[in-house]
Amino acid sequence: MSPEEFLDWVNAVEEIMDFKEVPMERRVPLMATRLRGRASAWWQQLKISRNRQGKTKITDWEKLKKKMRVEFLPHNYTRIMYQRLQNLRQNTRSVDDYTDEFYQLVARNDLSETQEQLILRYVGGLRAQFQDELIMYDLCSVSDAHQRALVLEKRFARRPVGNWSSTARASAGAAPSTRAVPSQPAVPAAIKPAAAASTYKCFKCGEPGHRMADCRKSDRPGKALFIKPDGAIHDSLEGYDQEPLFDNGSEEMEEIIVEGDTGPLLVVRRESPNSGHDYNIGLCFHYDGPDD
């Protein structure tokens, strides 16, 4: 029997006896009828040992519970339960699972805390996002905090798991997807040279099928640059054998004389302020016309 199972059994027996209003002097014999297995063997050994030692029978229910706790619970069980309650956190569990363990640990520990302290202990074990929301409410009990935490859990479950920046970083770090490219049909080797030959013509003779370096029909490069509409080759170099023509200077050029502007010229001169003189403005007349 585990410690939790033993405590649950004791609590259930007490509830039944309280419901049936069993007198205190009759609770020990009634409880003895409910013992099974190891508990029944222990009870029989305890009665024999006390009888040999000359001790009286156990008739007090509280005294019997104390001896049963010493026998079926670890010696540091109280310390373990209190440490588990202090370190209780929700982490990745649901709100219901966390609440169930919270109530069990509170029942296992004999706490003398007020209702407000229990509420703060319960909220302090929830996730940080739940704590930030619940701290704004005026909670009246642990059950009230539990119900509001369930509403928050459903609300956060409807939100997307990651934000835009995380999604963008994840998509940027992922390898680009590749699409299957349909394979091109293979071209027979006999057709390839003919198709390639029709794409260019000779620069010298103008006929397709070969290049200028392989041409044997003309020794004059650039002769077949231009082809007439009737297909005849036109020598584009004709007319360039004559001597160049230059101007002989026989034509007379009209001479244009441009004269500058004439008339009075105004000049403004300013003296330095450090010289101690006043500002003077002088007029200088300049005339480029003929003398009278």
GROMACS .gro file of C-alpha atoms in nm:
model
  292
    1MET     CA    1   0.000   0.000   0.000
    2SER     CA    2   0.138   0.337  -0.099
    3PRO     CA    3   0.126   0.634   0.140
    4GLU     CA    4  -0.140   0.805  -0.072
    5GLU     CA    5  -0.360   0.496  -0.075
    6PHE     CA    6  -0.329   0.462   0.303
    7LEU     CA    7  -0.428   0.822   0.368
    8ASP     CA    8  -0.722   0.794   0.129
    9TRP     CA    9  -0.839   0.479   0.310
   10VAL     CA   10  -0.820   0.646   0.651
   11ASN     CA   11  -1.012   0.948   0.529
   12ALA     CA   12  -1.282   0.726   0.374
   13VAL     CA   13  -1.322   0.526   0.699
   14GLU     CA   14  -1.357   0.845   0.902
   15GLU     CA   15  -1.621   0.980   0.667
   16ILE     CA   16  -1.825   0.661   0.695
   17MET     CA   17  -1.805   0.655   1.075
   18ASP     CA   18  -1.901   1.021   1.098
   19PHE     CA   19  -2.194   0.963   0.867
   20LYS     CA   20  -2.320   0.667   1.072
   21GLU     CA   21  -2.246   0.852   1.396
   22VAL     CA   22  -2.031   0.574   1.539
   23PRO     CA   23  -1.935   0.641   1.903
   24MET     CA   24  -1.566   0.704   1.973
   25GLU     CA   25  -1.528   0.391   2.191
   26ARG     CA   26  -1.656   0.168   1.910
   27ARG     CA   27  -1.454   0.313   1.620
   28VAL     CA   28  -1.141   0.107   1.681
   29PRO     CA   29  -1.319  -0.235   1.671
   30LEU     CA   30  -1.517  -0.124   1.366
   31MET     CA   31  -1.202  -0.011   1.185
   32ALA     CA   32  -1.029  -0.342   1.267
   33THR     CA   33  -1.295  -0.525   1.066
   34ARG     CA   34  -1.193  -0.330   0.756
   35LEU     CA   35  -0.822  -0.418   0.767
   36ARG     CA   36  -0.687  -0.647   0.495
   37GLY     CA   37  -0.352  -0.798   0.400
   38ARG     CA   38  -0.048  -0.640   0.558
   39ALA     CA   39  -0.261  -0.402   0.766
   40SER     CA   40  -0.454  -0.691   0.919
   41ALA     CA   41  -0.132  -0.881   1.001
   42TRP     CA   42   0.017  -0.570   1.160
   43TRP     CA   43  -0.291  -0.520   1.378
   44GLN     CA   44  -0.285  -0.876   1.506
   45GLN     CA   45   0.088  -0.851   1.585
   46LEU     CA   46   0.032  -0.521   1.769
   47LYS     CA   47  -0.236  -0.669   1.994
   48ILE     CA   48  -0.018  -0.971   2.081
   49SER     CA   49   0.284  -0.752   2.155
   50ARG     CA   50   0.089  -0.521   2.385
   51ASN     CA   51  -0.067  -0.817   2.564
   52ARG     CA   52   0.278  -0.967   2.635
   53GLN     CA   53   0.406  -0.637   2.764
   54GLY     CA   54   0.105  -0.603   2.992
   55LYS     CA   55  -0.029  -0.295   2.816
   56THR     CA   56  -0.396  -0.218   2.777
   57LYS     CA   57  -0.581  -0.249   2.450
   58ILE     CA   58  -0.598   0.046   2.216
   59THR     CA   59  -0.948   0.195   2.229
   60ASP     CA   60  -0.880   0.553   2.124
   61TRP     CA   61  -0.918   0.623   1.752
   62GLU     CA   62  -0.667   0.910   1.743
   63LYS     CA   63  -0.403   0.696   1.915
   64LEU     CA   64  -0.457   0.419   1.663
   65LYS     CA   65  -0.425   0.659   1.368
   66LYS     CA   66  -0.095   0.785   1.507
   67LYS     CA   67   0.047   0.432   1.531
   68MET     CA   68  -0.075   0.350   1.180
   69ARG     CA   69   0.094   0.661   1.040
   70VAL     CA   70   0.423   0.556   1.197
   71GLU     CA   71   0.390   0.208   1.044
   72PHE     CA   72   0.262   0.281   0.694
   73LEU     CA   73   0.409   0.624   0.618
   74PRO     CA   74   0.778   0.709   0.561
   75HIS     CA   75   0.950   0.875   0.852
   76ASN     CA   76   1.005   1.195   0.645
   77TYR     CA   77   0.671   1.184   0.467
   78THR     CA   78   0.558   1.522   0.607
   79ARG     CA   79   0.876   1.690   0.487
   80ILE     CA   80   0.845   1.531   0.141
   81MET     CA   81   0.485   1.644   0.100
   82TYR     CA   82   0.566   2.000   0.202
   83GLN     CA   83   0.861   2.016  -0.037
   84ARG     CA   84   0.643   1.889  -0.322
   85LEU     CA   85   0.388   2.158  -0.246
   86GLN     CA   86   0.654   2.428  -0.243
   87ASN     CA   87   0.799   2.314  -0.578
   88LEU     CA   88   0.465   2.254  -0.750
   89ARG     CA   89   0.453   2.415  -1.095
   90GLN     CA   90   0.222   2.370  -1.392
   91ASN     CA   91   0.491   2.362  -1.662
   92THR     CA   92   0.350   2.177  -1.965
   93ARG     CA   93   0.056   2.016  -1.787
   94SER     CA   94  -0.304   2.121  -1.826
   95VAL     CA   95  -0.481   2.339  -1.571
   96ASP     CA   96  -0.694   2.047  -1.450
   97ASP     CA   97  -0.393   1.820  -1.387
   98TYR     CA   98  -0.213   2.096  -1.199
   99THR     CA   99  -0.522   2.173  -0.989
  100ASP     CA  100  -0.574   1.807  -0.894
  101GLU     CA  101  -0.220   1.775  -0.764
  102PHE     CA  102  -0.249   2.108  -0.583
  103TYR     CA  103  -0.557   1.995  -0.389
  104GLN     CA  104  -0.396   1.660  -0.302
  105LEU     CA  105  -0.081   1.822  -0.168
  106VAL     CA  106  -0.279   2.077   0.030
  107ALA     CA  107  -0.479   1.793   0.186
  108ARG     CA  108  -0.160   1.600   0.269
  109ASN     CA  109  -0.004   1.899   0.445
  110ASP     CA  110  -0.139   2.047   0.764
  111LEU     CA  111  -0.127   2.410   0.651
  112SER     CA  112  -0.243   2.701   0.861
  113GLU     CA  113  -0.279   2.946   0.571
  114THR     CA  114  -0.562   3.184   0.498
  115GLN     CA  115  -0.778   3.166   0.187
  116GLU     CA  116  -0.593   3.453   0.027
  117GLN     CA  117  -0.258   3.284   0.085
  118LEU     CA  118  -0.385   2.963  -0.075
  119ILE     CA  119  -0.505   3.160  -0.378
  120LEU     CA  120  -0.165   3.324  -0.416
  121ARG     CA  121   0.006   2.986  -0.380
  122TYR     CA  122  -0.218   2.838  -0.650
  123VAL     CA  123  -0.174   3.128  -0.895
  124GLY     CA  124   0.204   3.133  -0.834
  125GLY     CA  125   0.235   2.778  -0.967
  126LEU     CA  126   0.059   2.850  -1.297
  127ARG     CA  127   0.235   2.955  -1.615
  128ALA     CA  128   0.358   3.310  -1.641
  129GLN     CA  129   0.102   3.407  -1.904
  130PHE     CA  130  -0.181   3.287  -1.676
  131GLN     CA  131  -0.037   3.473  -1.378
  132ASP     CA  132  -0.028   3.802  -1.571
  133GLU     CA  133  -0.398   3.766  -1.653
  134LEU     CA  134  -0.524   3.636  -1.317
  135ILE     CA  135  -0.347   3.903  -1.116
  136MET     CA  136  -0.591   4.160  -1.256
  137TYR     CA  137  -0.895   3.978  -1.108
  138ASP     CA  138  -1.026   3.993  -0.755
  139LEU     CA  139  -1.024   3.619  -0.683
  140CYS     CA  140  -1.232   3.498  -0.388
  141SER     CA  141  -1.125   3.130  -0.375
  142VAL     CA  142  -0.900   2.869  -0.532
  143SER     CA  143  -1.198   2.734  -0.723
  144ASP     CA  144  -1.260   3.078  -0.872
  145ALA     CA  145  -0.896   3.100  -0.983
  146HIS     CA  146  -0.928   2.751  -1.132
  147GLN     CA  147  -1.231   2.842  -1.343
  148ARG     CA  148  -1.071   3.160  -1.474
  149ALA     CA  149  -0.751   2.969  -1.556
  150LEU     CA  150  -0.956   2.722  -1.763
  151VAL     CA  151  -1.102   3.012  -1.965
  152LEU     CA  152  -0.754   3.151  -2.027
  153GLU     CA  153  -0.629   2.808  -2.132
  154LYS     CA  154  -0.899   2.781  -2.398
  155ARG     CA  155  -0.828   3.134  -2.520
  156PHE     CA  156  -0.453   3.075  -2.556
  157ALA     CA  157  -0.519   2.742  -2.727
  158ARG     CA  158  -0.697   2.922  -3.012
  159ARG     CA  159  -0.400   3.152  -3.076
  160PRO     CA  160  -0.124   3.054  -3.320
  161VAL     CA  161   0.178   2.893  -3.161
  162GLY     CA  162   0.442   3.121  -3.318
  163ASN     CA  163   0.442   3.485  -3.424
  164TRP     CA  164   0.532   3.633  -3.759
  165SER     CA  165   0.902   3.683  -3.686
  166SER     CA  166   0.956   3.325  -3.573
  167THR     CA  167   0.765   3.195  -3.873
  168ALA     CA  168   0.974   3.414  -4.104
  169ARG     CA  169   1.299   3.293  -3.945
  170ALA     CA  170   1.188   2.933  -3.973
  171SER     CA  171   1.093   2.975  -4.338
  172ALA     CA  172   1.417   3.161  -4.412
  173GLY     CA  173   1.626   2.886  -4.256
  174ALA     CA  174   1.443   2.608  -4.434
  175ALA     CA  175   1.584   2.467  -4.753
  176PRO     CA  176   1.411   2.589  -5.071
  177SER     CA  177   1.166   2.347  -5.213
  178THR     CA  178   1.253   2.189  -5.545
  179ARG     CA  179   1.006   2.108  -5.816
  180ALA     CA  180   1.046   1.824  -6.057
  181VAL     CA  181   1.129   1.954  -6.405
  182PRO     CA  182   0.986   1.742  -6.683
  183SER     CA  183   1.257   1.585  -6.890
  184GLN     CA  184   1.296   1.707  -7.246
  185PRO     CA  185   1.264   1.451  -7.522
  186ALA     CA  186   1.596   1.340  -7.658
  187VAL     CA  187   1.683   1.472  -8.004
  188PRO     CA  188   1.835   1.214  -8.242
  189ALA     CA  189   2.200   1.268  -8.312
  190ALA     CA  190   2.139   1.272  -8.691
  191ILE     CA  191   1.909   1.573  -8.667
  192LYS     CA  192   2.130   1.790  -8.445
  193PRO     CA  193   2.397   1.888  -8.706
  194ALA     CA  194   2.135   1.989  -8.962
  195ALA     CA  195   1.946   2.204  -8.714
  196ALA     CA  196   2.267   2.367  -8.593
  197ALA     CA  197   2.388   2.434  -8.947
  198SER     CA  198   2.079   2.633  -9.040
  199THR     CA  199   2.134   2.883  -8.761
  200TYR     CA  200   2.434   3.066  -8.913
  201LYS     CA  201   2.571   3.174  -9.254
  202CYS     CA  202   2.914   3.241  -9.394
  203PHE     CA  203   3.034   3.599  -9.351
  204LYS     CA  204   3.230   3.591  -9.681
  205CYS     CA  205   3.004   3.419  -9.934
  206GLY     CA  206   2.667   3.444  -9.762
  207GLU     CA  207   2.581   3.076  -9.795
  208PRO     CA  208   2.456   2.877  -9.493
  209GLY     CA  209   2.619   2.565  -9.355
  210HIS     CA  210   2.970   2.685  -9.279
  211ARG     CA  211   3.164   2.966  -9.113
  212MET     CA  212   3.392   3.228  -9.261
  213ALA     CA  213   3.706   3.045  -9.142
  214ASP     CA  214   3.601   2.736  -9.337
  215CYS     CA  215   3.490   2.920  -9.653
  216ARG     CA  216   3.677   2.831  -9.976
  217LYS     CA  217   3.469   3.027 -10.230
  218SER     CA  218   3.604   3.378 -10.181
  219ASP     CA  219   3.937   3.521 -10.078
  220ARG     CA  220   3.807   3.871 -10.017
  221PRO     CA  221   3.674   3.912  -9.665
  222GLY     CA  222   3.358   4.113  -9.620
  223LYS     CA  223   3.257   4.082  -9.988
  224ALA     CA  224   2.918   3.927  -9.918
  225LEU     CA  225   2.810   4.162  -9.645
  226PHE     CA  226   2.521   4.292  -9.852
  227ILE     CA  227   2.297   4.074 -10.068
  228LYS     CA  228   2.053   4.217 -10.320
  229PRO     CA  229   1.687   4.112 -10.310
  230ASP     CA  230   1.733   3.892 -10.619
  231GLY     CA  231   1.997   3.686 -10.433
  232ALA     CA  232   2.301   3.831 -10.618
  233ILE     CA  233   2.598   3.922 -10.407
  234HIS     CA  234   2.661   4.295 -10.393
  235ASP     CA  235   3.018   4.406 -10.349
  236SER     CA  236   2.990   4.655 -10.065
  237LEU     CA  237   3.346   4.776 -10.126
  238GLU     CA  238   3.271   4.934 -10.464
  239GLY     CA  239   3.294   5.312 -10.474
  240TYR     CA  240   3.552   5.331 -10.200
  241ASP     CA  241   3.852   5.312 -10.435
  242GLN     CA  242   3.827   5.677 -10.548
  243GLU     CA  243   4.031   5.953 -10.394
  244PRO     CA  244   3.873   6.149 -10.111
  245LEU     CA  245   3.741   6.499 -10.188
  246PHE     CA  246   3.844   6.800  -9.979
  247ASP     CA  247   3.738   7.170  -9.978
  248ASN     CA  248   3.978   7.378 -10.190
  249GLY     CA  249   3.894   7.706 -10.020
  250SER     CA  250   3.766   7.870 -10.341
  251GLU     CA  251   3.434   7.962 -10.194
  252GLU     CA  252   3.433   8.292 -10.012
  253MET     CA  253   3.319   8.288  -9.651
  254GLU     CA  254   3.118   8.582  -9.520
  255GLU     CA  255   3.312   8.760  -9.251
  256ILE     CA  256   3.111   8.871  -8.943
  257ILE     CA  257   3.257   9.138  -8.718
  258VAL     CA  258   3.131   9.145  -8.358
  259GLU     CA  259   3.193   9.461  -8.155
  260GLY     CA  260   3.171   9.498  -7.777
  261ASP     CA  261   2.922   9.718  -7.588
  262THR     CA  262   3.017  10.082  -7.541
  263GLY     CA  263   2.894  10.339  -7.286
  264PRO     CA  264   2.948  10.450  -6.926
  265LEU     CA  265   3.066  10.195  -6.674
  266LEU     CA  266   2.972  10.227  -6.304
  267VAL     CA  267   3.213  10.098  -6.036
  268VAL     CA  268   3.131  10.086  -5.664
  269ARG     CA  269   3.421  10.083  -5.417
  270ARG     CA  270   3.397  10.030  -5.040
  271GLU     CA  271   3.669  10.118  -4.790
  272SER     CA  272   3.761   9.884  -4.504
  273PRO     CA  273   3.594   9.967  -4.169
  274ASN     CA  274   3.930   9.935  -3.988
  275SER     CA  275   4.083  10.220  -4.184
  276GLY     CA  276   3.877  10.484  -4.002
  277HIS     CA  277   3.731  10.626  -4.324
  278ASP     CA  278   3.371  10.651  -4.417
  279TYR     CA  279   3.222  10.446  -4.693
  280ASN     CA  280   3.276  10.619  -5.028
  281ILE     CA  281   3.096  10.547  -5.348
  282GLY     CA  282   3.269  10.663  -5.664
  283LEU     CA  283   3.162  10.664  -6.026
  284CYS     CA  284   3.408  10.582  -6.297
  285PHE     CA  285   3.308  10.662  -6.656
  286HIS     CA  286   3.454  10.458  -6.932
  287TYR     CA  287   3.380  10.516  -7.297
  288ASP     CA  288   3.521  10.315  -7.580
  289GLY     CA  289   3.378  10.526  -7.868
  290PRO     CA  290   3.582  10.749  -8.106
  291ASP     CA  291   3.707  11.085  -7.980
  292ASP     CA  292   3.511  11.389  -8.098
   0.00000   0.00000   0.00000
